[in-house]
Amino acid sequence: MSSLAALRAVLDPAAIVTDPQVLAPHLNDWRGKHQGAALALLRPRTVEEVSAILRWATATRTSVVPQGGNTGLSGGATPDASGAAVVLSLARLNRIRAIDSAGDTLTAEAGCILADVQQAAAANDRLFPLSLGSEGSCQIGGVVATNAGGINVIRYGTVRDLVLGLEYVRADGAVIHGLRPLRKDNAGYALRELVIGSEGTLAIVTAATFRLFPRPRVSATALCGLASPVEALQLLALLRQAAGERISSFELMCDGEMSLTLDLVPGTALPLERRHSWYVFIELADSDASGRVGELLTETLGTALEQGLLQDAAIPQSEAQAKAIWHLRFAVAEANRRAGLSVSHDTSVAVADVPAFIAAVEAMAAERFPEARTLFVGHVGDGNIHVILLFPRETPAERHADLGHAVNAQVFAITSDFGGSPTAEHGIGRSLAGADVACPAGGARAHARGQAGFRSARHPQSRRGARATVKQPCDRGKSPE
């Protein structure tokens, strides 16, 4: 009896997929940088079936690669080329189990689409604030497994700050029932904190209980043109003084990235009279319907113009215009994918260090990779800057790997100099596993190497262990940069 035959005895027929055409979309990452093969796609519909699969995987020494919406940017949800692993999709565990409006909590299964969870919260007059570029396709299990960030971290924090409880399954099939919606609990270790962001190396997340917030009644958006990241931070400080916690988003983009987005993504348009070296996307929101966030934003930007911090600003007068502005920001990952060969990074540094960090990367790239376009976009309000080096399309394929390693070494070294992290929200996945990301005090270097070492015992590239890697993912369009 084959190993899959043993599974067929405990799973329904629809849960085991071996058809190559159905399997194909699950064997590549969204960027097209990682490809693999798999023994089967497993699609459990209950937690008990997830438990049975992991018991079977442990008994047969079969690697398991959990996969959510497959929108991750680190290749963690893609199996290797051996064909010996199974891909585990939790898409059929897609129920919202409970919404407690009095306690402001929501419990959702791992296969729920992020946008559906947002809508469920809104239907109960609440806000689930996690917002990513891929929220229309990424799944709850993935955002927990990768500790996703997004555009609202400046106000609400990462997924770790939103999770109250977890239900997860260990490699031996044991189900840990930890969905209690408690705000305060000191009765032991908070083991869920280890599972959040562990990318599937410790357990398979099957459900999570999240915090909800009052739904904003009023909001205001702006797109600003300015001279440099220095002015961006000065504008942020001015806005904090005026708006405080009402700042929901504060995003930075260089003109090179804006140009790429306008050129390659249909339906995008710049609402400013001319181009600028840098742009900031702002959103203020207030749960008080009488909150004057529109006036507040207009007044603050007027002050910034008088002080020379801004060169221009566009404040939309309708929801459609606001969505068009945010489409520019969320379309970045799609533009980068269409542009050709790029080496991307998910770095974070102290907010105050962002301008100097960007300047250091620009100087390094001009000296060592003059043929590349250096692009920046990210969540400047929390110090997370995505660095992208875009190389000419005619770059020979045989140079791609070497270029990637060379660029990574330089960017990681600069990140180390600033005491930052080589991955702020995307995770290690396959892209960084085993990479030499030397950062201060053994922090990021020890983390990346340690996690890569754990994977080597679990990933099908070496011994076929109980689990491989995860990225049940992240990012309103496709990916989360």
XYZ file of C-alpha atoms in Angstrom:
481
model
C 0.000 0.000 0.000
C 1.423 3.425 -0.971
C 1.787 6.187 1.579
C -1.049 8.133 -0.061
C -3.254 5.051 0.085
C -2.997 5.186 3.857
C -4.236 8.777 3.758
C -7.145 7.923 1.494
C -8.444 5.686 4.234
C -8.993 8.685 6.531
C -9.612 11.637 4.179
C -12.450 12.296 1.759
C -11.542 11.913 -1.950
C -11.579 15.675 -2.595
C -8.865 16.157 0.020
C -6.130 14.412 -1.988
C -5.241 15.933 -5.362
C -2.651 14.434 -7.702
C -3.890 15.826 -11.048
C -0.862 17.661 -12.536
C -3.007 20.491 -13.915
C -4.586 21.154 -10.518
C -1.238 20.835 -8.785
C 0.614 23.213 -11.114
C -0.425 26.578 -9.550
C 0.708 25.312 -6.154
C 4.243 24.490 -7.286
C 5.430 28.042 -8.023
C 5.652 31.178 -5.952
C 3.804 34.312 -7.021
C 6.941 36.061 -8.258
C 7.956 33.063 -10.357
C 11.346 32.839 -8.649
C 10.847 29.414 -7.068
C 9.543 26.238 -8.688
C 9.094 22.768 -7.236
C 7.280 19.448 -7.402
C 5.021 17.577 -4.999
C 3.647 14.127 -4.326
C 0.153 15.568 -3.844
C -1.906 18.562 -2.777
C -3.775 17.870 0.471
C -6.949 19.866 1.173
C -8.355 19.010 4.620
C -11.724 20.413 5.628
C -11.455 19.940 9.417
C -8.856 20.342 12.147
C -9.122 16.602 12.762
C -8.062 15.939 9.181
C -5.082 18.286 9.579
C -4.129 16.277 12.655
C -4.443 13.003 10.720
C -2.250 14.358 7.917
C 0.522 15.393 10.291
C 0.427 12.070 12.136
C 0.722 10.342 8.759
C 3.558 12.682 7.692
C 5.488 11.948 10.876
C 4.988 8.200 10.527
C 6.045 8.138 6.857
C 8.760 10.819 7.131
C 7.006 12.887 4.459
C 7.690 16.600 4.305
C 4.732 18.944 4.429
C 4.768 22.410 2.837
C 1.834 24.475 4.175
C 0.407 26.929 1.667
C -2.238 29.604 2.021
C -2.978 32.132 -0.701
C 0.523 31.603 -2.140
C 1.180 35.345 -2.206
C 4.347 35.351 -0.108
C 7.548 37.008 -1.251
C 10.145 34.695 0.280
C 9.321 31.387 -1.424
C 8.365 29.682 1.830
C 5.212 28.074 0.435
C 6.921 26.437 -2.552
C 8.104 22.804 -2.323
C 11.545 21.800 -3.565
C 12.142 19.892 -6.789
C 12.343 16.406 -5.257
C 8.623 15.692 -5.613
C 8.677 13.898 -2.264
C 6.783 16.530 -0.257
C 3.059 17.194 -0.019
C 1.571 20.678 -0.217
C -0.957 21.338 2.556
C -3.692 23.817 1.652
C -6.073 24.958 4.392
C -8.372 26.770 1.947
C -11.341 24.569 2.928
C -11.006 25.576 6.591
C -12.646 28.887 5.842
C -15.281 29.522 8.492
C -15.495 32.588 10.675
C -16.316 30.799 13.900
C -17.294 33.724 16.121
C -17.575 37.494 16.322
C -17.939 39.107 19.739
C -18.930 42.747 19.371
C -18.981 43.268 23.151
C -15.457 41.931 23.583
C -14.232 43.178 20.193
C -12.877 39.822 19.032
C -13.189 37.645 15.939
C -12.214 33.995 15.495
C -11.428 32.825 11.957
C -10.094 29.603 10.477
C -6.779 29.526 8.655
C -8.278 29.313 5.163
C -10.324 32.505 5.463
C -9.361 35.203 2.961
C -8.163 38.358 4.700
C -10.618 40.585 2.803
C -13.506 38.362 3.938
C -12.427 38.779 7.553
C -12.262 42.542 7.083
C -15.793 42.499 5.638
C -17.120 40.311 8.442
C -15.761 42.766 10.995
C -17.265 45.698 9.078
C -20.659 43.960 8.958
C -20.543 43.988 12.757
C -19.531 47.662 12.845
C -15.937 46.852 13.736
C -12.527 47.157 12.082
C -9.987 44.417 11.501
C -7.047 46.686 10.632
C -4.617 44.337 8.890
C -4.323 45.597 5.296
C -1.977 44.165 2.667
C -1.539 44.362 -1.068
C -2.733 40.744 -1.350
C -5.699 40.959 1.014
C -8.033 39.724 -1.710
C -6.225 36.366 -1.875
C -3.975 35.837 1.156
C -5.251 33.647 3.980
C -5.396 33.999 7.740
C -3.087 31.045 8.420
C -0.447 32.647 6.253
C -0.611 36.104 7.783
C -0.231 34.553 11.234
C 2.570 32.212 10.146
C 4.498 35.142 8.671
C 3.534 37.787 11.265
C 2.352 39.997 8.407
C 2.649 43.774 8.594
C 1.112 45.962 5.880
C 0.244 49.631 5.720
C -1.439 50.082 9.121
C 1.394 48.923 11.399
C 2.133 52.511 12.372
C -1.204 52.570 14.239
C -2.243 48.980 14.963
C 0.983 46.965 14.919
C 1.740 43.680 13.149
C -0.309 40.485 13.312
C 1.440 39.629 16.574
C -0.221 42.667 18.145
C -3.646 41.578 16.868
C -3.672 37.904 17.923
C -5.278 36.950 21.241
C -5.347 33.193 20.791
C -4.347 30.402 18.408
C -5.431 26.902 17.523
C -2.618 24.916 15.932
C -1.507 21.360 15.215
C 1.920 20.022 16.079
C 3.938 17.583 13.961
C 2.761 14.660 16.093
C -0.860 15.542 15.333
C -1.635 17.031 18.737
C -4.180 19.849 18.489
C -3.488 22.809 20.772
C -6.747 24.584 21.626
C -5.691 28.106 22.556
C -8.422 30.309 21.137
C -9.428 31.964 24.406
C -10.204 35.650 23.715
C -8.470 36.896 26.842
C -6.782 40.282 26.952
C -4.889 39.345 30.113
C -3.548 35.874 30.932
C -0.399 35.225 32.956
C -1.151 31.575 33.758
C 1.868 30.162 31.946
C 4.011 30.607 28.863
C 2.478 32.391 25.853
C 3.536 29.674 23.412
C 1.471 31.243 20.637
C 4.135 33.946 20.436
C 6.575 31.315 19.163
C 4.132 30.060 16.539
C 3.345 33.542 15.199
C 5.965 34.301 12.560
C 7.494 30.809 12.706
C 6.596 30.201 9.018
C 5.282 26.697 9.679
C 8.447 25.321 11.231
C 6.805 24.725 14.612
C 3.136 24.011 13.894
C 0.263 24.394 11.438
C -2.084 27.240 12.385
C -5.729 26.201 11.935
C -7.557 29.168 13.531
C -6.890 32.449 15.314
C -8.741 34.834 17.595
C -8.046 38.486 16.791
C -8.632 41.876 18.352
C -11.153 44.162 16.653
C -11.348 47.942 16.832
C -14.006 50.654 16.459
C -14.779 51.174 12.791
C -13.567 54.535 11.455
C -16.423 56.906 10.633
C -14.326 59.468 8.793
C -11.023 59.303 6.960
C -8.790 61.471 4.805
C -6.098 60.558 2.288
C -3.292 62.512 0.650
C -0.483 61.936 -1.838
C 2.420 64.314 -1.327
C 5.450 65.128 -3.449
C 8.663 66.036 -1.649
C 12.410 66.322 -2.125
C 13.851 63.573 0.075
C 13.219 61.064 2.881
C 14.501 63.692 5.343
C 11.473 65.875 4.591
C 9.257 62.781 4.841
C 10.294 62.208 8.459
C 9.887 65.908 9.258
C 6.387 65.747 7.802
C 5.641 62.652 9.888
C 6.723 64.460 13.047
C 4.519 67.445 12.171
C 1.584 65.155 11.467
C 2.066 63.274 14.745
C 1.839 66.547 16.642
C -1.401 67.448 14.901
C -3.137 64.088 14.481
C -1.577 61.746 17.033
C -3.032 58.228 16.897
C -5.308 59.097 13.991
C -2.433 58.392 11.572
C -3.310 55.021 10.047
C -0.782 54.948 7.206
C 2.359 56.835 6.211
C 4.078 55.275 3.190
C 7.163 56.340 1.211
C 7.975 55.758 -2.482
C 10.794 56.993 -4.714
C 10.087 58.421 -8.169
C 11.788 55.492 -9.897
C 9.243 53.123 -8.333
C 6.413 55.500 -9.166
C 7.582 55.636 -12.786
C 7.673 51.858 -12.999
C 4.148 51.577 -11.579
C 2.708 54.213 -13.918
C 4.358 52.617 -16.940
C 3.571 48.952 -16.260
C 0.290 48.787 -14.329
C -2.904 49.716 -16.224
C -5.332 52.080 -14.551
C -2.722 54.060 -12.627
C -2.376 57.850 -12.830
C -0.467 60.461 -10.859
C -2.848 63.094 -9.383
C -0.067 65.693 -9.007
C 0.817 68.384 -11.548
C 4.385 67.169 -11.969
C 6.787 64.441 -10.895
C 8.784 64.604 -7.668
C 11.830 62.809 -6.315
C 9.847 61.207 -3.494
C 6.217 60.634 -2.549
C 4.350 60.032 0.698
C 0.950 58.351 0.974
C -1.027 59.389 4.075
C -4.267 58.242 5.649
C -5.904 59.641 8.783
C -8.957 57.963 10.312
C -11.216 58.579 13.298
C -14.012 56.504 14.845
C -15.725 59.729 15.881
C -18.054 60.809 13.073
C -17.519 64.437 14.034
C -13.747 64.080 13.770
C -12.366 66.726 11.448
C -9.613 64.613 9.919
C -10.074 66.158 6.467
C -9.611 69.682 7.789
C -6.776 68.532 10.026
C -4.895 66.927 7.148
C -5.419 69.956 4.890
C -4.230 72.362 7.577
C -1.168 70.275 8.430
C -0.143 69.891 4.811
C -0.612 73.649 4.349
C 1.770 74.246 7.229
C 4.219 71.762 5.724
C 4.093 73.615 2.400
C 4.815 76.908 4.170
C 7.782 75.305 5.960
C 9.170 73.910 2.721
C 8.667 70.266 3.704
C 6.348 69.621 0.761
C 6.458 70.553 -2.901
C 2.883 69.539 -3.738
C -0.040 67.539 -2.347
C -3.253 66.006 -3.670
C -6.183 65.426 -1.314
C -8.935 63.336 -2.940
C -12.494 64.581 -2.729
C -14.187 61.214 -3.152
C -13.744 57.602 -2.123
C -12.997 56.670 -5.736
C -10.178 59.216 -5.902
C -8.766 57.924 -2.598
C -8.823 54.345 -3.886
C -7.005 55.475 -7.038
C -4.219 56.948 -4.915
C -3.863 53.785 -2.843
C -3.901 51.705 -6.005
C -0.596 53.364 -6.901
C 0.881 52.108 -3.655
C -0.549 48.580 -3.816
C 0.406 48.090 -7.469
C 4.130 48.247 -6.700
C 4.678 44.492 -6.392
C 2.908 43.878 -9.706
C 5.029 46.556 -11.406
C 8.237 45.059 -10.050
C 7.257 41.596 -11.206
C 6.562 42.842 -14.729
C 9.792 44.856 -14.888
C 12.113 41.875 -15.154
C 15.120 40.807 -13.105
C 15.071 42.385 -9.672
C 16.691 41.650 -6.335
C 14.328 42.710 -3.569
C 14.819 43.189 0.151
C 12.512 43.603 3.123
C 14.748 45.601 5.450
C 13.919 47.514 8.592
C 15.918 50.081 10.535
C 15.110 52.612 13.225
C 12.718 55.215 11.804
C 15.220 58.009 12.425
C 17.844 56.107 10.401
C 15.733 55.690 7.251
C 17.197 58.655 5.282
C 20.815 57.695 6.044
C 20.088 54.026 5.292
C 18.598 54.913 1.895
C 21.561 57.167 1.101
C 24.020 54.394 1.998
C 22.225 51.881 -0.246
C 22.124 54.382 -3.120
C 25.857 55.051 -2.836
C 26.688 51.336 -2.682
C 24.512 50.521 -5.694
C 25.960 53.359 -7.787
C 29.463 52.092 -7.112
C 29.010 48.322 -7.344
C 25.943 47.855 -9.581
C 25.836 50.911 -11.884
C 23.729 49.053 -14.450
C 20.865 48.622 -11.943
C 18.028 50.984 -11.046
C 17.777 51.345 -7.260
C 14.199 51.636 -6.034
C 12.675 52.217 -2.608
C 9.163 51.814 -1.254
C 7.864 51.009 2.174
C 6.337 51.739 5.505
C 8.544 54.617 6.591
C 6.387 55.229 9.655
C 7.641 51.959 11.153
C 11.103 51.856 9.525
C 10.355 49.045 7.042
C 11.901 49.954 3.676
C 11.805 47.621 0.673
C 15.010 47.953 -1.346
C 14.821 46.790 -4.976
C 17.686 46.665 -7.474
C 16.259 46.308 -10.981
C 18.642 44.996 -13.625
C 18.337 45.280 -17.443
C 16.166 42.647 -19.116
C 19.109 41.588 -21.278
C 21.110 40.481 -18.228
C 22.257 36.904 -19.039
C 20.361 34.243 -17.130
C 23.587 32.649 -15.921
C 24.389 35.858 -14.000
C 21.113 36.033 -12.087
C 22.110 33.885 -9.103
C 25.508 35.512 -8.679
C 24.003 38.991 -8.905
C 21.435 38.081 -6.276
C 24.090 36.849 -3.857
C 26.292 39.890 -4.462
C 23.459 42.395 -3.967
C 22.233 40.586 -0.860
C 25.686 40.660 0.714
C 25.969 44.410 0.235
C 22.450 45.294 1.398
C 22.710 42.980 4.409
C 26.037 44.553 5.372
C 24.524 48.043 5.289
C 21.511 46.820 7.244
C 23.922 45.386 9.807
C 25.753 48.709 10.082
C 22.453 50.366 11.008
C 21.499 47.664 13.503
C 18.496 46.669 11.395
C 16.803 43.471 10.282
C 17.080 41.823 6.842
C 13.422 40.806 6.963
C 10.807 43.026 8.561
C 7.607 41.293 7.437
C 8.193 38.898 4.518
C 9.998 36.227 6.504
C 12.952 33.963 5.757
C 11.252 31.341 3.569
C 13.509 29.805 0.945
C 14.911 33.136 -0.195
C 16.934 33.811 2.957
C 17.334 30.302 4.371
C 21.041 29.766 4.937
C 21.932 33.320 3.928
C 24.726 35.069 5.787
C 22.801 38.026 7.151
C 25.320 39.334 9.635
C 23.684 41.777 11.999
C 24.728 43.105 15.415
C 24.965 41.030 18.572
C 24.236 37.783 16.758
C 20.614 38.864 16.315
C 19.522 38.481 12.701
C 22.534 36.335 11.760
C 21.751 33.839 14.499
C 18.040 33.915 13.637
C 18.428 33.305 9.917
C 21.053 30.621 10.320
C 19.218 28.974 13.189
C 15.936 28.828 11.338
C 17.669 27.612 8.203
C 19.301 24.884 10.272
C 15.933 23.773 11.641
C 14.542 23.678 8.126
C 17.389 21.503 6.919
C 16.155 18.750 9.196
C 12.546 19.227 8.075
C 12.743 20.317 4.469
C 12.559 17.729 1.672
C 15.870 18.951 0.283
C 17.576 16.945 3.013
C 16.038 14.347 5.316
C 12.307 14.033 4.761
C 10.938 15.261 8.057
C 7.474 15.921 9.382
C 7.122 19.458 8.058
C 8.895 21.674 5.643
C 8.339 25.378 5.398
C 5.398 27.709 5.355
C 4.197 30.857 3.931
C 0.435 30.720 3.899
C 0.741 34.295 2.946
C 0.702 37.648 2.701
C -0.107 41.171 0.437
C -5.191 44.273 -2.320
C -3.834 42.784 -5.529
C -1.059 40.357 -5.272
C 1.867 40.824 -3.020
C 2.565 42.729 0.215
C 5.448 45.080 -0.288
